[in-house]
Amino acid sequence: MSPQNHEALCVEIHETNHFMEGLASRTQLECRKIGEKYKEMYGEELVHLLENRTRSHKDETRISGEACAGLCMLVVNPHERDAITAKEALDQQSGVNYKALIEVFVGRKSSHIVLIQQAYQKKFKRQLDHDIISIEPSHPYKRILMALAASHKSHHADVSQHIAKCDAQRLYQTGEGRLGALDEAVVLEILSKRSIAQFKLAFSSYKKIYGHDYAKSLKNENPGGFEDAFKEVVSHICNPSKYYAKALYASTQGTSMDTRALARVMVSRAEIDLDQIQSIFKQKYGMKLKDAISESTLAEDYKVFLIALANKTDTDTSCK
């Protein structure tokens, strides 16, 4: 996208609210450059303009809070975006959004987690690890998050087949290979010492040794308990595209209160695996993601934004 086009889009953003498709169709690098160009032209951060538009009394420029949040995700850098996601997840009035936090700690490299923590401290004058420690002491997701945070600090970059096999055997012995509930302490110990890639290799070894996915060994006898929470994490580690397709479907159908999950997932995965997520979505639910968005009860401008994101990676040209 040329500097001239950057300037033209900045003018459109400044004067109207008909810019969502134009911005959402760009790469995230282009969006950040557009944000820089906007500040150069108007002396104001684009994020501030968007936030003010949610409170505007001018019908022709007003945008919904959901659309604003999604657009802001595009124009900030990835680690700042994740820092904001983490803070919003911790501060939700309805309770901590643990799944949003899990997305950050499972779906990001350790080098990125360090940048997120730095951005969090710079923006909010607080430490992310300390804020996680301060949430509900008995909640299973908290204990998992603390183990994941420790793993990002302690693990080695290389993965080992031998360690994966040993971890698989230990997971069996502390889970389906023993009577009673899963030994939480052992699971958290392993999780706190392994990278996500190493843990994923352990699950692959588990299937080779015992003939089925590790997730199938986790019982659902105690909804909201540790095994239930850990099963969500395992699903995310083993098949993130399938995990996200399920999360997006829940948001489009109104079965999830987290409507911002759509923008959060689609922006963060747009340049990773959103095409695969959309393919799984169609296979699993019999409809395209953008059709599910179109038929949802979401705000109209939010739909426009999300559909533009979906169109960037929708490689299925059939039935259009």
Short mmCIF file of C-alpha atoms in Angstrom, two decimals:
data_model
loop_
_atom_site.label_atom_id
_atom_site.label_comp_id
_atom_site.label_asym_id
_atom_site.label_seq_id
_atom_site.Cartn_x
_atom_site.Cartn_y
_atom_site.Cartn_z
CA MET A 1 0.00 0.00 0.00
CA SER A 2 1.56 3.30 -1.13
CA PRO A 3 2.04 6.36 1.16
CA GLN A 4 -0.57 8.15 -0.96
CA ASN A 5 -3.11 5.43 -0.21
CA HIS A 6 -2.17 5.61 3.46
CA GLU A 7 -2.96 9.31 3.38
CA ALA A 8 -6.27 8.80 1.57
CA LEU A 9 -7.39 6.21 4.11
CA CYS A 10 -6.37 8.50 6.97
CA VAL A 11 -8.60 11.24 5.54
CA GLU A 12 -11.47 8.75 5.26
CA ILE A 13 -10.94 7.64 8.86
CA HIS A 14 -10.85 11.23 10.08
CA GLU A 15 -14.04 12.30 8.30
CA THR A 16 -16.32 9.23 8.20
CA ASN A 17 -16.97 5.81 9.73
CA HIS A 18 -16.91 4.04 6.35
CA PHE A 19 -13.29 2.93 6.62
CA MET A 20 -13.59 -0.39 8.43
CA GLU A 21 -13.26 -2.62 5.40
CA GLY A 22 -10.34 -0.56 4.13
CA LEU A 23 -8.42 -0.87 7.39
CA ALA A 24 -9.36 -4.47 8.17
CA SER A 25 -8.25 -5.63 4.70
CA ARG A 26 -4.66 -4.46 5.30
CA THR A 27 -1.84 -6.38 6.91
CA GLN A 28 -1.14 -5.57 10.53
CA LEU A 29 2.13 -3.90 9.55
CA GLU A 30 0.26 -1.67 7.11
CA CYS A 31 -2.31 -0.83 9.80
CA ARG A 32 0.43 0.31 12.16
CA LYS A 33 1.95 2.46 9.40
CA ILE A 34 -1.49 3.98 8.76
CA GLY A 35 -1.71 4.77 12.48
CA GLU A 36 1.67 6.51 12.28
CA LYS A 37 0.57 8.44 9.19
CA TYR A 38 -2.66 9.50 10.90
CA LYS A 39 -0.73 10.94 13.86
CA GLU A 40 1.61 12.75 11.46
CA MET A 41 -1.36 14.28 9.63
CA TYR A 42 -3.67 15.12 12.53
CA GLY A 43 -1.45 15.18 15.62
CA GLU A 44 -3.58 12.57 17.41
CA GLU A 45 -3.19 8.87 18.09
CA LEU A 46 -5.56 6.88 15.89
CA VAL A 47 -6.50 4.75 18.91
CA HIS A 48 -7.68 7.88 20.74
CA LEU A 49 -9.83 8.92 17.79
CA LEU A 50 -11.44 5.48 17.63
CA GLU A 51 -12.13 5.47 21.36
CA ASN A 52 -13.73 8.93 21.10
CA ARG A 53 -15.93 7.69 18.26
CA THR A 54 -17.69 5.30 20.65
CA ARG A 55 -18.88 8.35 22.59
CA SER A 56 -19.59 10.59 19.61
CA HIS A 57 -23.06 12.11 19.30
CA LYS A 58 -22.61 12.42 15.54
CA ASP A 59 -24.45 9.50 13.98
CA GLU A 60 -22.27 9.53 10.87
CA THR A 61 -19.05 8.90 12.84
CA ARG A 62 -20.16 6.90 15.88
CA ILE A 63 -18.88 3.29 16.13
CA SER A 64 -19.69 0.47 18.53
CA GLY A 65 -17.40 -0.48 21.39
CA GLU A 66 -16.77 -3.90 19.87
CA ALA A 67 -15.77 -2.45 16.50
CA CYS A 68 -13.54 0.10 18.24
CA ALA A 69 -11.76 -2.62 20.25
CA GLY A 70 -11.17 -4.66 17.09
CA LEU A 71 -9.83 -1.71 15.11
CA CYS A 72 -7.52 -0.72 17.96
CA MET A 73 -6.06 -4.24 17.93
CA LEU A 74 -4.96 -3.67 14.34
CA VAL A 75 -3.10 -0.40 14.89
CA VAL A 76 -1.07 -1.25 18.01
CA ASN A 77 1.91 -3.60 18.00
CA PRO A 78 1.24 -7.28 18.86
CA HIS A 79 2.73 -7.28 22.36
CA GLU A 80 0.83 -4.13 23.34
CA ARG A 81 -2.34 -5.70 21.93
CA ASP A 82 -1.82 -8.76 24.11
CA ALA A 83 -1.04 -6.62 27.15
CA ILE A 84 -4.36 -4.81 26.66
CA THR A 85 -6.13 -8.15 26.17
CA ALA A 86 -4.67 -9.45 29.44
CA LYS A 87 -5.67 -6.32 31.38
CA GLU A 88 -9.23 -6.40 30.02
CA ALA A 89 -9.44 -10.11 30.84
CA LEU A 90 -8.40 -9.48 34.43
CA ASP A 91 -10.73 -6.50 34.87
CA GLN A 92 -14.00 -7.87 33.46
CA GLN A 93 -16.91 -7.08 35.77
CA SER A 94 -18.48 -10.49 35.13
CA GLY A 95 -15.32 -12.22 36.35
CA VAL A 96 -11.84 -12.91 35.02
CA ASN A 97 -11.80 -14.01 31.38
CA TYR A 98 -9.47 -16.95 31.87
CA LYS A 99 -9.77 -18.21 28.30
CA ALA A 100 -8.44 -14.91 26.93
CA LEU A 101 -5.45 -15.18 29.28
CA ILE A 102 -4.86 -18.80 28.26
CA GLU A 103 -4.85 -17.72 24.60
CA VAL A 104 -2.01 -15.33 25.38
CA PHE A 105 0.13 -17.68 27.47
CA VAL A 106 -0.37 -20.76 25.29
CA GLY A 107 -0.36 -19.09 21.88
CA ARG A 108 2.73 -16.88 22.19
CA LYS A 109 6.46 -17.58 22.16
CA SER A 110 8.44 -16.95 25.34
CA SER A 111 10.24 -14.01 23.71
CA HIS A 112 6.85 -12.46 22.98
CA ILE A 113 5.63 -13.07 26.54
CA VAL A 114 8.57 -11.00 27.82
CA LEU A 115 7.54 -8.13 25.53
CA ILE A 116 3.92 -8.44 26.66
CA GLN A 117 5.00 -8.19 30.29
CA GLN A 118 7.09 -5.11 29.51
CA ALA A 119 4.23 -3.48 27.59
CA TYR A 120 1.82 -4.31 30.44
CA GLN A 121 4.07 -2.67 33.03
CA LYS A 122 4.68 0.40 30.83
CA LYS A 123 1.01 0.93 30.02
CA PHE A 124 -0.64 0.00 33.33
CA LYS A 125 2.21 0.54 35.84
CA ARG A 126 1.66 -2.97 37.15
CA GLN A 127 3.27 -6.40 36.74
CA LEU A 128 1.20 -8.97 34.85
CA ASP A 129 2.48 -11.91 36.92
CA HIS A 130 1.51 -10.14 40.16
CA ASP A 131 -1.97 -9.36 38.85
CA ILE A 132 -2.47 -13.02 37.97
CA ILE A 133 -1.30 -14.07 41.43
CA SER A 134 -3.86 -11.71 43.00
CA ILE A 135 -6.93 -13.29 41.35
CA GLU A 136 -9.16 -15.96 42.88
CA PRO A 137 -6.80 -18.20 44.89
CA SER A 138 -8.76 -21.41 44.43
CA HIS A 139 -9.53 -21.12 40.72
CA PRO A 140 -7.92 -23.93 38.65
CA TYR A 141 -7.18 -21.63 35.73
CA LYS A 142 -5.09 -19.43 38.02
CA ARG A 143 -2.86 -22.35 38.96
CA ILE A 144 -2.49 -23.29 35.29
CA LEU A 145 -1.66 -19.70 34.32
CA MET A 146 1.00 -19.47 37.01
CA ALA A 147 2.57 -22.71 35.76
CA LEU A 148 2.52 -21.40 32.17
CA ALA A 149 4.13 -18.14 33.28
CA ALA A 150 6.88 -20.13 35.02
CA SER A 151 7.40 -22.31 31.95
CA HIS A 152 8.10 -19.28 29.76
CA LYS A 153 10.93 -18.33 32.12
CA SER A 154 12.52 -21.73 32.64
CA HIS A 155 12.37 -23.89 29.55
CA HIS A 156 14.95 -24.54 26.82
CA ALA A 157 14.20 -23.71 23.21
CA ASP A 158 15.07 -27.20 21.95
CA VAL A 159 12.63 -30.09 22.25
CA SER A 160 13.54 -33.64 23.26
CA GLN A 161 11.89 -36.89 22.22
CA HIS A 162 13.25 -38.59 25.34
CA ILE A 163 11.76 -35.96 27.68
CA ALA A 164 8.48 -36.12 25.75
CA LYS A 165 8.28 -39.90 26.23
CA CYS A 166 9.09 -39.62 29.94
CA ASP A 167 6.48 -36.87 30.40
CA ALA A 168 3.88 -38.93 28.55
CA GLN A 169 4.49 -41.89 30.84
CA ARG A 170 4.34 -39.68 33.90
CA LEU A 171 1.08 -38.08 32.71
CA TYR A 172 -0.38 -41.57 32.31
CA GLN A 173 0.78 -42.69 35.73
CA THR A 174 -0.69 -39.60 37.40
CA GLY A 175 -3.91 -39.71 35.37
CA GLU A 176 -5.74 -42.65 33.86
CA GLY A 177 -3.12 -45.06 35.17
CA ARG A 178 -4.14 -44.45 38.78
CA LEU A 179 -7.33 -44.54 40.81
CA GLY A 180 -9.01 -41.27 41.69
CA ALA A 181 -8.66 -37.80 40.28
CA LEU A 182 -5.77 -36.48 38.25
CA ASP A 183 -2.74 -35.60 40.38
CA GLU A 184 -2.83 -31.85 39.88
CA ALA A 185 0.53 -31.18 41.57
CA VAL A 186 2.40 -33.45 39.15
CA VAL A 187 0.69 -31.96 36.09
CA LEU A 188 1.48 -28.40 37.19
CA GLU A 189 5.09 -29.37 37.93
CA ILE A 190 5.55 -30.71 34.39
CA LEU A 191 3.69 -27.79 32.83
CA SER A 192 5.85 -25.23 34.66
CA LYS A 193 9.08 -26.76 33.33
CA ARG A 194 8.25 -27.36 29.66
CA SER A 195 7.78 -25.18 26.62
CA ILE A 196 4.50 -25.37 24.72
CA ALA A 197 6.34 -27.15 21.89
CA GLN A 198 7.75 -29.71 24.35
CA PHE A 199 4.35 -30.26 25.92
CA LYS A 200 2.81 -30.76 22.48
CA LEU A 201 5.46 -33.38 21.71
CA ALA A 202 4.60 -35.13 24.99
CA PHE A 203 0.95 -35.37 23.92
CA SER A 204 2.04 -36.82 20.57
CA SER A 205 4.14 -39.42 22.41
CA TYR A 206 1.19 -40.18 24.68
CA LYS A 207 -0.96 -41.08 21.69
CA LYS A 208 1.77 -43.29 20.21
CA ILE A 209 2.28 -45.17 23.48
CA TYR A 210 -1.32 -45.48 24.72
CA GLY A 211 -3.30 -45.39 21.48
CA HIS A 212 -5.50 -42.35 22.13
CA ASP A 213 -5.31 -38.61 22.69
CA TYR A 214 -4.39 -37.47 26.17
CA ALA A 215 -7.44 -35.20 26.26
CA LYS A 216 -9.69 -38.27 26.14
CA SER A 217 -8.22 -39.48 29.42
CA LEU A 218 -9.32 -36.31 31.20
CA LYS A 219 -12.69 -36.79 32.88
CA ASN A 220 -15.49 -34.23 32.91
CA GLU A 221 -16.97 -35.39 36.20
CA ASN A 222 -16.29 -32.06 37.90
CA PRO A 223 -17.31 -29.16 35.60
CA GLY A 224 -15.25 -26.11 36.46
CA GLY A 225 -12.65 -28.25 38.23
CA PHE A 226 -8.96 -28.69 37.44
CA GLU A 227 -9.38 -31.48 34.89
CA ASP A 228 -12.01 -29.51 33.03
CA ALA A 229 -9.77 -26.43 32.88
CA PHE A 230 -6.69 -28.43 31.93
CA LYS A 231 -8.60 -30.17 29.13
CA GLU A 232 -9.27 -26.74 27.58
CA VAL A 233 -5.55 -25.97 27.72
CA VAL A 234 -4.63 -29.35 26.23
CA SER A 235 -7.10 -28.80 23.38
CA HIS A 236 -5.53 -25.42 22.67
CA ILE A 237 -1.99 -26.85 22.67
CA CYS A 238 -2.80 -29.88 20.52
CA ASN A 239 -5.04 -28.29 17.91
CA PRO A 240 -5.21 -24.49 18.18
CA SER A 241 -7.10 -24.06 14.89
CA LYS A 242 -9.89 -26.38 16.06
CA TYR A 243 -9.91 -24.70 19.48
CA TYR A 244 -10.34 -21.26 17.93
CA ALA A 245 -13.00 -22.44 15.48
CA LYS A 246 -15.04 -23.64 18.46
CA ALA A 247 -14.54 -20.33 20.30
CA LEU A 248 -15.60 -18.32 17.25
CA TYR A 249 -18.73 -20.43 16.78
CA ALA A 250 -19.76 -19.91 20.40
CA SER A 251 -19.39 -16.15 19.99
CA THR A 252 -21.38 -15.98 16.74
CA GLN A 253 -24.18 -18.07 18.22
CA GLY A 254 -24.50 -16.01 21.38
CA THR A 255 -23.58 -18.94 23.63
CA SER A 256 -20.48 -17.06 24.80
CA MET A 257 -20.65 -13.75 26.64
CA ASP A 258 -17.23 -12.91 25.21
CA THR A 259 -18.27 -11.23 21.95
CA ARG A 260 -14.87 -9.58 21.66
CA ALA A 261 -13.34 -13.04 21.26
CA LEU A 262 -14.18 -12.78 17.55
CA ALA A 263 -11.94 -9.77 16.96
CA ARG A 264 -9.31 -10.96 19.43
CA VAL A 265 -8.95 -14.35 17.77
CA MET A 266 -9.30 -13.19 14.18
CA VAL A 267 -6.76 -10.37 14.54
CA SER A 268 -4.20 -12.45 16.46
CA ARG A 269 -4.49 -15.44 14.09
CA ALA A 270 -5.00 -13.50 10.83
CA GLU A 271 -1.40 -13.97 9.70
CA ILE A 272 -0.92 -17.38 11.33
CA ASP A 273 -3.76 -19.84 10.69
CA LEU A 274 -7.06 -17.98 10.19
CA ASP A 275 -7.46 -19.69 6.82
CA GLN A 276 -7.24 -23.09 8.51
CA ILE A 277 -9.57 -21.96 11.30
CA GLN A 278 -12.13 -20.93 8.70
CA SER A 279 -11.79 -24.27 6.90
CA ILE A 280 -12.34 -26.20 10.15
CA PHE A 281 -15.25 -23.91 11.01
CA LYS A 282 -17.02 -24.75 7.76
CA GLN A 283 -16.32 -28.49 8.07
CA LYS A 284 -17.50 -28.62 11.69
CA TYR A 285 -20.54 -26.32 11.54
CA GLY A 286 -21.62 -26.52 7.89
CA MET A 287 -21.33 -22.81 7.18
CA LYS A 288 -18.69 -20.20 6.51
CA LEU A 289 -17.44 -18.10 9.39
CA LYS A 290 -18.40 -14.88 7.64
CA ASP A 291 -21.94 -16.19 7.08
CA ALA A 292 -22.23 -17.04 10.77
CA ILE A 293 -21.05 -13.52 11.59
CA SER A 294 -23.53 -11.99 9.13
CA GLU A 295 -26.44 -13.91 10.68
CA SER A 296 -25.46 -13.10 14.27
CA THR A 297 -26.93 -10.39 16.51
CA LEU A 298 -23.65 -8.46 16.70
CA ALA A 299 -23.51 -4.71 16.02
CA GLU A 300 -23.61 -3.99 12.28
CA ASP A 301 -20.29 -2.12 12.13
CA TYR A 302 -18.64 -4.93 14.10
CA LYS A 303 -19.95 -7.40 11.52
CA VAL A 304 -18.48 -5.29 8.69
CA PHE A 305 -15.10 -5.29 10.43
CA LEU A 306 -15.11 -9.03 11.15
CA ILE A 307 -16.26 -10.03 7.66
CA ALA A 308 -13.47 -7.92 6.15
CA LEU A 309 -10.99 -9.81 8.36
CA ALA A 310 -12.48 -13.13 7.28
CA ASN A 311 -12.30 -12.18 3.59
CA LYS A 312 -8.52 -11.66 3.83
CA THR A 313 -7.90 -15.36 4.39
CA ASP A 314 -11.04 -17.01 2.98
CA THR A 315 -9.60 -19.12 0.17
CA ASP A 316 -12.87 -20.98 -0.49
CA THR A 317 -14.32 -19.39 -3.61
CA SER A 318 -17.20 -21.84 -3.98
CA CYS A 319 -20.84 -20.75 -3.60
CA LYS A 320 -19.97 -17.06 -3.64
#
